[in-house]
Amino acid sequence: MRSEKAGPLGLGLAGCGQFGAFCLDAVADLEEVSVVAVTDIQADRAASVAASHEARALPDVDALLAEPGVEVVIIATPPPDHGRIAREALEAAKHVFCEKPLAIQLPDAVAAHDASKRHERQLTVDYVMRWNPLYWLVHRLQQLRRADDSPLVGPLRRFALENLAADEGLPPDHWFWDRRVSGGIFVEHGVHFFDAAAWLIGNGPLAVHAVQVDRPGGAVDTVIASAVHPGGATASYHHAFTHADGAEYQSILLDWGFARGLLRGWIPVELELDAWTDAEGAAQLSALLADPVAAMRVPHVRPSGEERIDVEISEVANAGIWHGRGEERQVSRRVRVHATLGGEAAKLRVYRESVRAGVVDLVEAARRGRPPRVDAIAACASLATALAAQLAADSGRVQEPEQLELRRFA
């Protein structure tokens, strides 16, 4: 159902912690929404955030959902509340932007999806990778076709995350370490990457294997999962919350066989890519990459002016027919690409723009009666993969993610 209201939609925030405040700051300049009310279990925190946005501080979530002026709800509470609040907000005829994960148990996520269908309201999850310009550049590269309609780079064969994350801000009593609250690392953090891999590969995994490591005398702080997708693509995910802030490192290796790339940062701001192709392929890549803003354009994301793509094309010494995994290609050129959004200094801006774009897309979806670009089906599917990974780590056995019979929005 479309929203027929003219002017901005009223926005409410459930959860006024660091991320909730960040969300409101990210959307504060939007004409599409107007912050109406906020709530938090800490009344003083809610009052502070409300004052910053000239909004009302309400006593609890029930009051927020009963507020007629609130038409869109941002959920930024701890993870175990996400599914319930999302469902209740949708049942109260609100549209929902939910911080990941949508829930920590699959039935709660499915119930939220069902509520969105039943009450004709839109539901999206904050998967910031889906709004990152470098991911969109990679996605566009995968869509390139040659004159004979064959793919230029082909389907993605490998997605490999290396996430050496900091734990300096996570003391032993932090809720992050309690699986009953966070869902565990695969659920609380990994869903971002399970979703991103499925998006780029084009389908979800068939089977997942995983291991986990406890810190001495403490909680699980390292998890590793490996997945096989239809067509033989593989994905791996290494999360280690064991590092100092200054020693963090995140990267994602992408492999297409005759091309490979490396995204740097969990909010990627740099992409390095090598492709081995012929003159036709080199010309197509050059044409796509000639305009950095167009090549990395994302709906609702504002270019910063710092986007840059450098391309170097060289002849290969061993030109001819190359073979790999039963495929043969004519190769005469090596194309080296470096794409940047402005380096490490741009990370916070890129993150903010991604959150902002997700909210704008939700409002546009509500007005047009279309599904959000990141819909509840994607949120449920990535959660199913995360839960399969956790079960595989607990049991030591390969697991198949639960297959969900969920219909997309009409």
mmCIF file of C-alpha atoms in Angstrom:
data_model
loop_
_atom_site.group_PDB
_atom_site.id
_atom_site.type_symbol
_atom_site.label_atom_id
_atom_site.label_comp_id
_atom_site.label_asym_id
_atom_site.label_seq_id
_atom_site.Cartn_x
_atom_site.Cartn_y
_atom_site.Cartn_z
ATOM 1 C CA MET A 1 0.000 0.000 0.000
ATOM 2 C CA ARG A 2 1.315 3.424 -0.909
ATOM 3 C CA SER A 3 1.642 6.258 1.575
ATOM 4 C CA GLU A 4 -0.506 9.114 0.275
ATOM 5 C CA LYS A 5 0.729 11.658 2.797
ATOM 6 C CA ALA A 6 2.306 14.805 1.380
ATOM 7 C CA GLY A 7 5.373 16.184 3.099
ATOM 8 C CA PRO A 8 7.831 14.391 5.361
ATOM 9 C CA LEU A 9 6.953 11.177 7.170
ATOM 10 C CA GLY A 10 7.160 11.283 10.960
ATOM 11 C CA LEU A 11 10.170 9.379 12.289
ATOM 12 C CA GLY A 12 10.493 7.639 15.651
ATOM 13 C CA LEU A 13 13.607 6.096 17.187
ATOM 14 C CA ALA A 14 13.641 3.118 19.547
ATOM 15 C CA GLY A 15 17.042 2.992 21.217
ATOM 16 C CA CYS A 16 19.045 6.160 21.828
ATOM 17 C CA GLY A 17 22.487 4.617 22.233
ATOM 18 C CA GLN A 18 25.482 5.461 20.091
ATOM 19 C CA PHE A 19 24.115 3.891 16.918
ATOM 20 C CA GLY A 20 20.609 5.295 17.352
ATOM 21 C CA ALA A 21 22.007 8.805 17.750
ATOM 22 C CA PHE A 22 24.236 8.209 14.715
ATOM 23 C CA CYS A 23 21.187 7.234 12.636
ATOM 24 C CA LEU A 24 19.287 10.388 13.522
ATOM 25 C CA ASP A 25 22.322 12.541 12.774
ATOM 26 C CA ALA A 26 22.660 10.784 9.396
ATOM 27 C CA VAL A 27 19.064 11.595 8.372
ATOM 28 C CA ALA A 28 18.731 14.989 10.071
ATOM 29 C CA ASP A 29 19.000 16.900 6.770
ATOM 30 C CA LEU A 30 16.430 14.817 4.901
ATOM 31 C CA GLU A 31 13.291 16.467 3.584
ATOM 32 C CA GLU A 32 11.635 13.061 3.425
ATOM 33 C CA VAL A 33 11.396 12.582 7.212
ATOM 34 C CA SER A 34 10.877 14.638 10.341
ATOM 35 C CA VAL A 35 12.003 13.333 13.730
ATOM 36 C CA VAL A 36 8.920 13.221 15.960
ATOM 37 C CA ALA A 37 9.755 11.103 19.002
ATOM 38 C CA VAL A 38 12.405 8.868 20.582
ATOM 39 C CA THR A 39 12.535 6.404 23.443
ATOM 40 C CA ASP A 40 15.159 4.518 25.433
ATOM 41 C CA ILE A 41 15.285 2.503 28.645
ATOM 42 C CA GLN A 42 17.545 5.280 29.980
ATOM 43 C CA ALA A 43 15.288 8.324 30.205
ATOM 44 C CA ASP A 44 18.147 10.817 30.356
ATOM 45 C CA ARG A 45 19.667 9.413 27.189
ATOM 46 C CA ALA A 46 16.329 9.689 25.386
ATOM 47 C CA ALA A 47 15.902 13.260 26.639
ATOM 48 C CA SER A 48 19.341 14.245 25.330
ATOM 49 C CA VAL A 49 18.755 12.794 21.863
ATOM 50 C CA ALA A 50 15.245 14.266 21.707
ATOM 51 C CA ALA A 51 16.558 17.720 22.562
ATOM 52 C CA SER A 52 19.161 17.494 19.793
ATOM 53 C CA HIS A 53 16.405 16.931 17.216
ATOM 54 C CA GLU A 54 13.580 19.019 18.710
ATOM 55 C CA ALA A 55 11.582 15.830 19.268
ATOM 56 C CA ARG A 56 9.629 14.324 22.169
ATOM 57 C CA ALA A 57 11.116 11.778 24.555
ATOM 58 C CA LEU A 58 8.566 9.048 25.246
ATOM 59 C CA PRO A 59 8.652 6.621 28.192
ATOM 60 C CA ASP A 60 8.784 3.319 26.282
ATOM 61 C CA VAL A 61 8.381 1.543 22.962
ATOM 62 C CA ASP A 62 4.644 1.076 23.485
ATOM 63 C CA ALA A 63 4.214 4.829 23.713
ATOM 64 C CA LEU A 64 6.335 5.324 20.600
ATOM 65 C CA LEU A 65 4.238 2.862 18.593
ATOM 66 C CA ALA A 66 1.009 4.455 19.851
ATOM 67 C CA GLU A 67 2.147 7.899 18.689
ATOM 68 C CA PRO A 68 0.050 8.733 15.587
ATOM 69 C CA GLY A 69 2.665 11.159 14.278
ATOM 70 C CA VAL A 70 5.258 8.385 13.991
ATOM 71 C CA GLU A 71 5.014 6.683 10.601
ATOM 72 C CA VAL A 72 8.540 5.262 10.310
ATOM 73 C CA VAL A 73 10.379 3.566 13.179
ATOM 74 C CA ILE A 74 14.149 3.124 13.410
ATOM 75 C CA ILE A 75 15.019 0.202 15.699
ATOM 76 C CA ALA A 76 18.419 0.576 17.367
ATOM 77 C CA THR A 77 17.876 -1.449 20.534
ATOM 78 C CA PRO A 78 19.926 -4.538 21.524
ATOM 79 C CA PRO A 79 19.440 -7.458 19.077
ATOM 80 C CA PRO A 80 17.046 -9.676 21.086
ATOM 81 C CA ASP A 81 14.391 -6.948 20.900
ATOM 82 C CA HIS A 82 14.640 -6.340 17.145
ATOM 83 C CA GLY A 83 12.230 -8.977 15.904
ATOM 84 C CA ARG A 84 9.526 -8.258 18.466
ATOM 85 C CA ILE A 85 9.674 -4.461 18.082
ATOM 86 C CA ALA A 86 9.723 -4.747 14.279
ATOM 87 C CA ARG A 87 6.644 -6.963 14.314
ATOM 88 C CA GLU A 88 4.795 -4.732 16.772
ATOM 89 C CA ALA A 89 5.697 -1.605 14.805
ATOM 90 C CA LEU A 90 4.421 -3.142 11.571
ATOM 91 C CA GLU A 91 1.235 -4.258 13.335
ATOM 92 C CA ALA A 92 0.869 -0.640 14.453
ATOM 93 C CA ALA A 93 0.986 0.383 10.757
ATOM 94 C CA LYS A 94 4.516 1.812 10.891
ATOM 95 C CA HIS A 95 7.254 1.276 8.325
ATOM 96 C CA VAL A 96 10.462 -0.107 9.842
ATOM 97 C CA PHE A 97 14.192 0.485 9.432
ATOM 98 C CA CYS A 98 15.864 -2.095 11.671
ATOM 99 C CA GLU A 99 19.501 -2.286 12.673
ATOM 100 C CA LYS A 100 20.948 -5.722 11.883
ATOM 101 C CA PRO A 101 20.164 -8.455 12.675
ATOM 102 C CA LEU A 102 16.425 -8.430 12.068
ATOM 103 C CA ALA A 103 16.191 -10.929 14.953
ATOM 104 C CA ILE A 104 18.414 -13.449 16.682
ATOM 105 C CA GLN A 105 15.966 -16.313 16.103
ATOM 106 C CA LEU A 106 14.572 -17.127 12.670
ATOM 107 C CA PRO A 107 10.887 -17.445 13.690
ATOM 108 C CA ASP A 108 10.977 -13.863 15.005
ATOM 109 C CA ALA A 109 12.443 -12.592 11.729
ATOM 110 C CA VAL A 110 9.857 -14.489 9.701
ATOM 111 C CA ALA A 111 7.087 -13.133 11.942
ATOM 112 C CA ALA A 112 8.278 -9.587 11.181
ATOM 113 C CA HIS A 113 8.302 -10.366 7.466
ATOM 114 C CA ASP A 114 4.783 -11.783 7.699
ATOM 115 C CA ALA A 115 3.592 -8.701 9.592
ATOM 116 C CA SER A 116 4.943 -6.439 6.870
ATOM 117 C CA LYS A 117 2.961 -8.394 4.284
ATOM 118 C CA ARG A 118 -0.197 -8.595 6.351
ATOM 119 C CA HIS A 119 -0.284 -4.904 7.248
ATOM 120 C CA GLU A 120 1.103 -3.641 3.930
ATOM 121 C CA ARG A 121 4.011 -1.802 5.496
ATOM 122 C CA GLN A 122 7.640 -1.810 4.384
ATOM 123 C CA LEU A 123 10.490 -3.381 6.331
ATOM 124 C CA THR A 124 14.219 -3.018 5.675
ATOM 125 C CA VAL A 125 17.410 -3.855 7.549
ATOM 126 C CA ASP A 126 20.552 -1.768 7.870
ATOM 127 C CA TYR A 127 22.874 -3.723 5.577
ATOM 128 C CA VAL A 128 25.283 -0.932 4.744
ATOM 129 C CA MET A 129 27.284 -3.007 2.232
ATOM 130 C CA ARG A 130 24.269 -2.822 -0.083
ATOM 131 C CA TRP A 131 24.669 0.966 -0.214
ATOM 132 C CA ASN A 132 28.452 1.098 -0.573
ATOM 133 C CA PRO A 133 29.706 2.563 -3.887
ATOM 134 C CA LEU A 134 32.552 0.042 -4.212
ATOM 135 C CA TYR A 135 30.165 -2.892 -3.882
ATOM 136 C CA TRP A 136 28.026 -1.302 -6.574
ATOM 137 C CA LEU A 137 31.091 -0.905 -8.783
ATOM 138 C CA VAL A 138 31.842 -4.613 -8.363
ATOM 139 C CA HIS A 139 28.214 -5.456 -9.113
ATOM 140 C CA ARG A 140 28.367 -3.372 -12.316
ATOM 141 C CA LEU A 141 31.564 -5.108 -13.395
ATOM 142 C CA GLN A 142 29.758 -8.420 -13.074
ATOM 143 C CA GLN A 143 26.967 -7.181 -15.371
ATOM 144 C CA LEU A 144 29.289 -6.309 -18.284
ATOM 145 C CA ARG A 145 28.669 -8.408 -21.419
ATOM 146 C CA ARG A 146 30.858 -8.912 -24.452
ATOM 147 C CA ALA A 147 29.678 -8.464 -28.056
ATOM 148 C CA ASP A 148 28.720 -12.160 -28.159
ATOM 149 C CA ASP A 149 26.695 -11.657 -24.912
ATOM 150 C CA SER A 150 29.128 -13.694 -22.806
ATOM 151 C CA PRO A 151 30.040 -12.210 -19.393
ATOM 152 C CA LEU A 152 33.181 -10.095 -19.331
ATOM 153 C CA VAL A 153 34.386 -11.214 -15.889
ATOM 154 C CA GLY A 154 31.924 -14.037 -15.257
ATOM 155 C CA PRO A 155 30.196 -15.111 -12.047
ATOM 156 C CA LEU A 156 31.938 -14.652 -8.722
ATOM 157 C CA ARG A 157 33.762 -17.823 -7.667
ATOM 158 C CA ARG A 158 35.146 -16.750 -4.303
ATOM 159 C CA PHE A 159 34.224 -14.323 -1.506
ATOM 160 C CA ALA A 160 36.691 -14.347 1.407
ATOM 161 C CA LEU A 161 36.344 -12.034 4.399
ATOM 162 C CA GLU A 162 39.241 -11.384 6.779
ATOM 163 C CA ASN A 163 37.957 -9.380 9.762
ATOM 164 C CA LEU A 164 40.575 -8.750 12.444
ATOM 165 C CA ALA A 165 38.382 -6.569 14.624
ATOM 166 C CA ALA A 166 39.044 -4.576 17.782
ATOM 167 C CA ASP A 167 37.810 -5.601 21.208
ATOM 168 C CA GLU A 168 39.090 -2.566 23.155
ATOM 169 C CA GLY A 169 35.556 -1.200 23.428
ATOM 170 C CA LEU A 170 34.097 -4.575 24.435
ATOM 171 C CA PRO A 171 34.794 -5.230 28.142
ATOM 172 C CA PRO A 172 34.082 -8.741 29.512
ATOM 173 C CA ASP A 173 30.600 -7.740 30.724
ATOM 174 C CA HIS A 174 29.553 -6.192 27.386
ATOM 175 C CA TRP A 175 26.350 -7.635 25.926
ATOM 176 C CA PHE A 176 28.229 -8.445 22.703
ATOM 177 C CA TRP A 177 29.819 -11.502 24.358
ATOM 178 C CA ASP A 178 26.511 -12.922 25.603
ATOM 179 C CA ARG A 179 24.998 -15.022 22.833
ATOM 180 C CA ARG A 180 21.572 -14.798 24.478
ATOM 181 C CA VAL A 181 21.687 -11.058 23.799
ATOM 182 C CA SER A 182 23.825 -10.662 20.682
ATOM 183 C CA GLY A 183 23.092 -13.960 18.988
ATOM 184 C CA GLY A 184 26.842 -14.543 18.737
ATOM 185 C CA ILE A 185 29.352 -13.110 16.281
ATOM 186 C CA PHE A 186 27.884 -14.834 13.218
ATOM 187 C CA VAL A 187 24.465 -13.342 13.938
ATOM 188 C CA GLU A 188 25.374 -9.947 15.396
ATOM 189 C CA HIS A 189 28.076 -9.064 12.877
ATOM 190 C CA GLY A 190 28.324 -11.810 10.281
ATOM 191 C CA VAL A 191 24.902 -11.234 8.735
ATOM 192 C CA HIS A 192 26.346 -8.173 6.923
ATOM 193 C CA PHE A 193 28.744 -10.376 5.011
ATOM 194 C CA PHE A 194 26.485 -13.393 4.497
ATOM 195 C CA ASP A 195 24.089 -10.985 2.790
ATOM 196 C CA ALA A 196 26.796 -9.234 0.752
ATOM 197 C CA ALA A 197 28.214 -12.537 -0.495
ATOM 198 C CA ALA A 198 24.782 -13.845 -1.495
ATOM 199 C CA TRP A 199 24.078 -10.572 -3.329
ATOM 200 C CA LEU A 200 27.319 -10.682 -5.339
ATOM 201 C CA ILE A 201 27.310 -14.450 -5.939
ATOM 202 C CA GLY A 202 23.638 -14.345 -6.875
ATOM 203 C CA ASN A 203 22.318 -16.962 -4.473
ATOM 204 C CA GLY A 204 22.553 -18.216 -0.903
ATOM 205 C CA PRO A 205 24.710 -21.124 0.285
ATOM 206 C CA LEU A 206 23.830 -24.783 0.081
ATOM 207 C CA ALA A 207 25.943 -25.826 3.064
ATOM 208 C CA VAL A 208 28.015 -24.200 5.810
ATOM 209 C CA HIS A 209 30.843 -25.501 8.003
ATOM 210 C CA ALA A 210 32.244 -23.488 10.911
ATOM 211 C CA VAL A 211 34.546 -23.459 13.923
ATOM 212 C CA GLN A 212 34.803 -21.160 16.936
ATOM 213 C CA VAL A 213 37.462 -20.336 19.507
ATOM 214 C CA ASP A 214 36.982 -19.236 23.130
ATOM 215 C CA ARG A 215 39.325 -16.703 24.687
ATOM 216 C CA PRO A 216 40.995 -18.094 27.844
ATOM 217 C CA GLY A 217 38.402 -18.068 30.594
ATOM 218 C CA GLY A 218 35.971 -16.092 28.482
ATOM 219 C CA ALA A 219 33.523 -16.013 25.597
ATOM 220 C CA VAL A 220 33.884 -16.962 21.952
ATOM 221 C CA ASP A 221 35.882 -14.217 20.238
ATOM 222 C CA THR A 222 36.916 -15.909 16.974
ATOM 223 C CA VAL A 223 34.677 -17.644 14.439
ATOM 224 C CA ILE A 224 35.335 -18.996 10.965
ATOM 225 C CA ALA A 225 32.748 -20.223 8.477
ATOM 226 C CA SER A 226 33.037 -21.722 4.998
ATOM 227 C CA ALA A 227 30.117 -22.026 2.607
ATOM 228 C CA VAL A 228 29.413 -23.622 -0.762
ATOM 229 C CA HIS A 229 26.969 -21.919 -3.126
ATOM 230 C CA PRO A 230 25.125 -23.304 -6.173
ATOM 231 C CA GLY A 231 27.434 -23.447 -9.177
ATOM 232 C CA GLY A 232 30.512 -24.139 -7.056
ATOM 233 C CA ALA A 233 31.190 -20.660 -5.688
ATOM 234 C CA THR A 234 32.695 -20.660 -2.199
ATOM 235 C CA ALA A 235 32.723 -18.099 0.592
ATOM 236 C CA SER A 236 34.642 -17.884 3.854
ATOM 237 C CA TYR A 237 34.273 -15.576 6.814
ATOM 238 C CA HIS A 238 36.886 -15.036 9.533
ATOM 239 C CA HIS A 239 35.877 -12.798 12.425
ATOM 240 C CA ALA A 240 38.374 -12.287 15.255
ATOM 241 C CA PHE A 241 37.400 -9.701 17.877
ATOM 242 C CA THR A 242 40.867 -9.828 19.426
ATOM 243 C CA HIS A 243 42.766 -6.726 18.341
ATOM 244 C CA ALA A 244 43.648 -3.254 19.536
ATOM 245 C CA ASP A 245 41.848 -0.405 17.801
ATOM 246 C CA GLY A 246 45.003 0.606 15.959
ATOM 247 C CA ALA A 247 45.690 -2.951 14.774
ATOM 248 C CA GLU A 248 42.345 -3.636 13.096
ATOM 249 C CA TYR A 249 42.314 -5.017 9.561
ATOM 250 C CA GLN A 250 39.448 -5.942 7.294
ATOM 251 C CA SER A 251 39.494 -7.058 3.672
ATOM 252 C CA ILE A 252 37.397 -9.068 1.246
ATOM 253 C CA LEU A 253 39.003 -11.064 -1.541
ATOM 254 C CA LEU A 254 36.846 -11.452 -4.654
ATOM 255 C CA ASP A 255 37.782 -13.945 -7.367
ATOM 256 C CA TRP A 256 36.229 -14.473 -10.793
ATOM 257 C CA GLY A 257 38.962 -16.717 -12.226
ATOM 258 C CA PHE A 258 40.172 -14.283 -14.895
ATOM 259 C CA ALA A 259 39.848 -11.331 -12.521
ATOM 260 C CA ARG A 260 40.333 -10.774 -8.815
ATOM 261 C CA GLY A 261 39.719 -7.891 -6.451
ATOM 262 C CA LEU A 262 40.396 -6.800 -2.898
ATOM 263 C CA LEU A 263 38.023 -4.568 -0.936
ATOM 264 C CA ARG A 264 39.703 -2.906 2.046
ATOM 265 C CA GLY A 265 37.850 -2.104 5.279
ATOM 266 C CA TRP A 266 34.596 -3.530 6.641
ATOM 267 C CA ILE A 267 33.164 -0.255 5.384
ATOM 268 C CA PRO A 268 35.155 -0.470 2.134
ATOM 269 C CA VAL A 269 36.821 2.706 0.944
ATOM 270 C CA GLU A 270 39.403 1.156 -1.415
ATOM 271 C CA LEU A 271 39.216 -1.455 -4.181
ATOM 272 C CA GLU A 272 42.141 -2.993 -6.017
ATOM 273 C CA LEU A 273 41.314 -5.135 -9.031
ATOM 274 C CA ASP A 274 43.247 -7.089 -11.675
ATOM 275 C CA ALA A 275 41.577 -8.463 -14.807
ATOM 276 C CA TRP A 276 43.089 -10.530 -17.607
ATOM 277 C CA THR A 277 41.184 -10.022 -20.842
ATOM 278 C CA ASP A 278 41.519 -9.084 -24.507
ATOM 279 C CA ALA A 279 41.355 -5.742 -26.312
ATOM 280 C CA GLU A 280 37.547 -5.770 -26.352
ATOM 281 C CA GLY A 281 37.369 -6.451 -22.612
ATOM 282 C CA ALA A 282 39.962 -3.780 -21.821
ATOM 283 C CA ALA A 283 37.978 -1.239 -23.848
ATOM 284 C CA GLN A 284 34.754 -2.104 -22.030
ATOM 285 C CA LEU A 285 36.390 -1.807 -18.634
ATOM 286 C CA SER A 286 37.967 1.510 -19.592
ATOM 287 C CA ALA A 287 34.587 2.843 -20.736
ATOM 288 C CA LEU A 288 32.858 1.839 -17.492
ATOM 289 C CA LEU A 289 35.612 3.218 -15.273
ATOM 290 C CA ALA A 290 36.202 6.480 -17.141
ATOM 291 C CA ASP A 291 33.605 8.294 -15.020
ATOM 292 C CA PRO A 292 34.164 7.397 -11.346
ATOM 293 C CA VAL A 293 30.950 9.019 -10.144
ATOM 294 C CA ALA A 294 28.826 7.132 -12.662
ATOM 295 C CA ALA A 295 30.681 3.848 -12.145
ATOM 296 C CA MET A 296 30.153 4.018 -8.380
ATOM 297 C CA ARG A 297 26.720 5.642 -8.360
ATOM 298 C CA VAL A 298 24.353 4.299 -5.701
ATOM 299 C CA PRO A 299 20.682 5.306 -5.389
ATOM 300 C CA HIS A 300 20.258 8.003 -2.722
ATOM 301 C CA VAL A 301 24.016 8.211 -1.975
ATOM 302 C CA ARG A 302 25.502 11.656 -2.574
ATOM 303 C CA PRO A 303 28.900 11.728 -4.319
ATOM 304 C CA SER A 304 31.580 13.437 -2.258
ATOM 305 C CA GLY A 305 33.863 14.555 -5.074
ATOM 306 C CA GLU A 306 36.646 12.394 -3.636
ATOM 307 C CA GLU A 307 35.787 9.356 -5.770
ATOM 308 C CA ARG A 308 38.641 8.354 -8.056
ATOM 309 C CA ILE A 309 39.428 5.399 -10.315
ATOM 310 C CA ASP A 310 42.881 4.837 -11.771
ATOM 311 C CA VAL A 311 43.223 2.333 -14.612
ATOM 312 C CA GLU A 312 46.416 0.875 -16.037
ATOM 313 C CA ILE A 313 46.291 -1.350 -19.127
ATOM 314 C CA SER A 314 49.288 -3.350 -20.271
ATOM 315 C CA GLU A 315 49.972 -6.116 -22.766
ATOM 316 C CA VAL A 316 50.694 -9.550 -21.326
ATOM 317 C CA ALA A 317 53.847 -11.383 -22.365
ATOM 318 C CA ASN A 318 52.145 -14.755 -22.748
ATOM 319 C CA ALA A 319 49.143 -13.615 -24.789
ATOM 320 C CA GLY A 320 46.941 -16.316 -26.224
ATOM 321 C CA ILE A 321 44.318 -18.776 -25.061
ATOM 322 C CA TRP A 322 44.322 -19.127 -21.279
ATOM 323 C CA HIS A 323 42.613 -22.001 -19.489
ATOM 324 C CA GLY A 324 41.055 -22.135 -16.032
ATOM 325 C CA ARG A 325 38.530 -24.575 -14.547
ATOM 326 C CA GLY A 326 37.580 -25.893 -17.935
ATOM 327 C CA GLU A 327 37.095 -22.400 -19.383
ATOM 328 C CA GLU A 328 39.273 -20.905 -22.058
ATOM 329 C CA ARG A 329 39.628 -17.253 -22.895
ATOM 330 C CA GLN A 330 41.635 -15.115 -25.257
ATOM 331 C CA VAL A 331 43.944 -12.970 -23.121
ATOM 332 C CA SER A 332 46.157 -10.162 -24.365
ATOM 333 C CA ARG A 333 45.659 -7.371 -21.811
ATOM 334 C CA ARG A 334 46.043 -6.928 -18.074
ATOM 335 C CA VAL A 335 43.828 -4.239 -16.562
ATOM 336 C CA ARG A 336 44.805 -2.923 -13.138
ATOM 337 C CA VAL A 337 42.256 -0.828 -11.277
ATOM 338 C CA HIS A 338 42.449 1.189 -8.092
ATOM 339 C CA ALA A 339 39.173 2.753 -6.962
ATOM 340 C CA THR A 340 38.894 4.932 -3.867
ATOM 341 C CA LEU A 341 36.168 6.802 -2.027
ATOM 342 C CA GLY A 342 38.718 9.042 -0.340
ATOM 343 C CA GLY A 343 40.759 6.645 1.769
ATOM 344 C CA GLU A 344 40.438 5.853 5.466
ATOM 345 C CA ALA A 345 39.424 9.441 6.257
ATOM 346 C CA ALA A 346 36.243 8.885 4.227
ATOM 347 C CA LYS A 347 35.057 5.862 6.232
ATOM 348 C CA LEU A 348 32.674 7.693 8.581
ATOM 349 C CA ARG A 349 31.159 9.711 5.751
ATOM 350 C CA VAL A 350 30.653 6.570 3.646
ATOM 351 C CA TYR A 351 29.039 4.812 6.611
ATOM 352 C CA ARG A 352 26.731 7.756 7.272
ATOM 353 C CA GLU A 353 25.695 7.980 3.616
ATOM 354 C CA SER A 354 24.916 4.253 3.547
ATOM 355 C CA VAL A 355 22.609 4.505 6.573
ATOM 356 C CA ARG A 356 21.001 7.623 5.138
ATOM 357 C CA ALA A 357 20.405 5.927 1.775
ATOM 358 C CA GLY A 358 18.709 2.976 3.458
ATOM 359 C CA VAL A 359 16.244 5.295 5.205
ATOM 360 C CA VAL A 360 15.569 7.281 2.015
ATOM 361 C CA ASP A 361 14.935 4.063 0.107
ATOM 362 C CA LEU A 362 12.490 2.889 2.793
ATOM 363 C CA VAL A 363 10.537 6.142 2.550
ATOM 364 C CA GLU A 364 10.502 5.944 -1.243
ATOM 365 C CA ALA A 365 9.310 2.340 -1.023
ATOM 366 C CA ALA A 366 6.513 3.408 1.334
ATOM 367 C CA ARG A 367 5.408 6.201 -0.983
ATOM 368 C CA ARG A 368 5.498 4.078 -4.144
ATOM 369 C CA GLY A 369 4.241 0.833 -2.638
ATOM 370 C CA ARG A 370 7.294 -1.097 -3.834
ATOM 371 C CA PRO A 371 9.670 -3.349 -1.859
ATOM 372 C CA PRO A 372 12.801 -1.803 -0.376
ATOM 373 C CA ARG A 373 15.996 -2.670 -2.216
ATOM 374 C CA VAL A 374 17.085 -4.534 0.924
ATOM 375 C CA ASP A 375 13.943 -6.421 1.819
ATOM 376 C CA ALA A 376 12.875 -8.696 4.637
ATOM 377 C CA ILE A 377 13.537 -11.790 2.551
ATOM 378 C CA ALA A 378 17.233 -10.869 2.293
ATOM 379 C CA ALA A 379 17.314 -10.225 6.049
ATOM 380 C CA CYS A 380 15.745 -13.619 6.813
ATOM 381 C CA ALA A 381 18.015 -15.456 4.366
ATOM 382 C CA SER A 382 21.219 -13.990 5.799
ATOM 383 C CA LEU A 383 20.025 -14.762 9.327
ATOM 384 C CA ALA A 384 19.315 -18.362 8.283
ATOM 385 C CA THR A 385 22.916 -18.623 7.026
ATOM 386 C CA ALA A 386 24.278 -17.104 10.251
ATOM 387 C CA LEU A 387 22.288 -19.527 12.405
ATOM 388 C CA ALA A 388 23.455 -22.468 10.265
ATOM 389 C CA ALA A 389 27.046 -21.305 10.765
ATOM 390 C CA GLN A 390 26.537 -21.097 14.524
ATOM 391 C CA LEU A 391 24.975 -24.550 14.632
ATOM 392 C CA ALA A 392 27.848 -25.918 12.538
ATOM 393 C CA ALA A 393 30.379 -24.416 14.961
ATOM 394 C CA ASP A 394 28.521 -25.858 17.962
ATOM 395 C CA SER A 395 28.058 -29.318 16.472
ATOM 396 C CA GLY A 396 31.158 -29.736 14.360
ATOM 397 C CA ARG A 397 28.947 -30.805 11.463
ATOM 398 C CA VAL A 398 28.174 -29.251 8.116
ATOM 399 C CA GLN A 399 24.761 -27.555 8.162
ATOM 400 C CA GLU A 400 22.283 -26.593 5.475
ATOM 401 C CA PRO A 401 20.711 -23.149 6.004
ATOM 402 C CA GLU A 402 16.983 -23.387 6.508
ATOM 403 C CA GLN A 403 15.148 -22.891 3.238
ATOM 404 C CA LEU A 404 12.520 -20.207 3.629
ATOM 405 C CA GLU A 405 9.312 -20.081 1.644
ATOM 406 C CA LEU A 406 8.872 -16.322 1.802
ATOM 407 C CA ARG A 407 7.069 -14.349 -0.874
ATOM 408 C CA ARG A 408 8.427 -11.035 -2.022
ATOM 409 C CA PHE A 409 6.350 -7.918 -1.631
ATOM 410 C CA ALA A 410 3.666 -7.433 -4.272
#
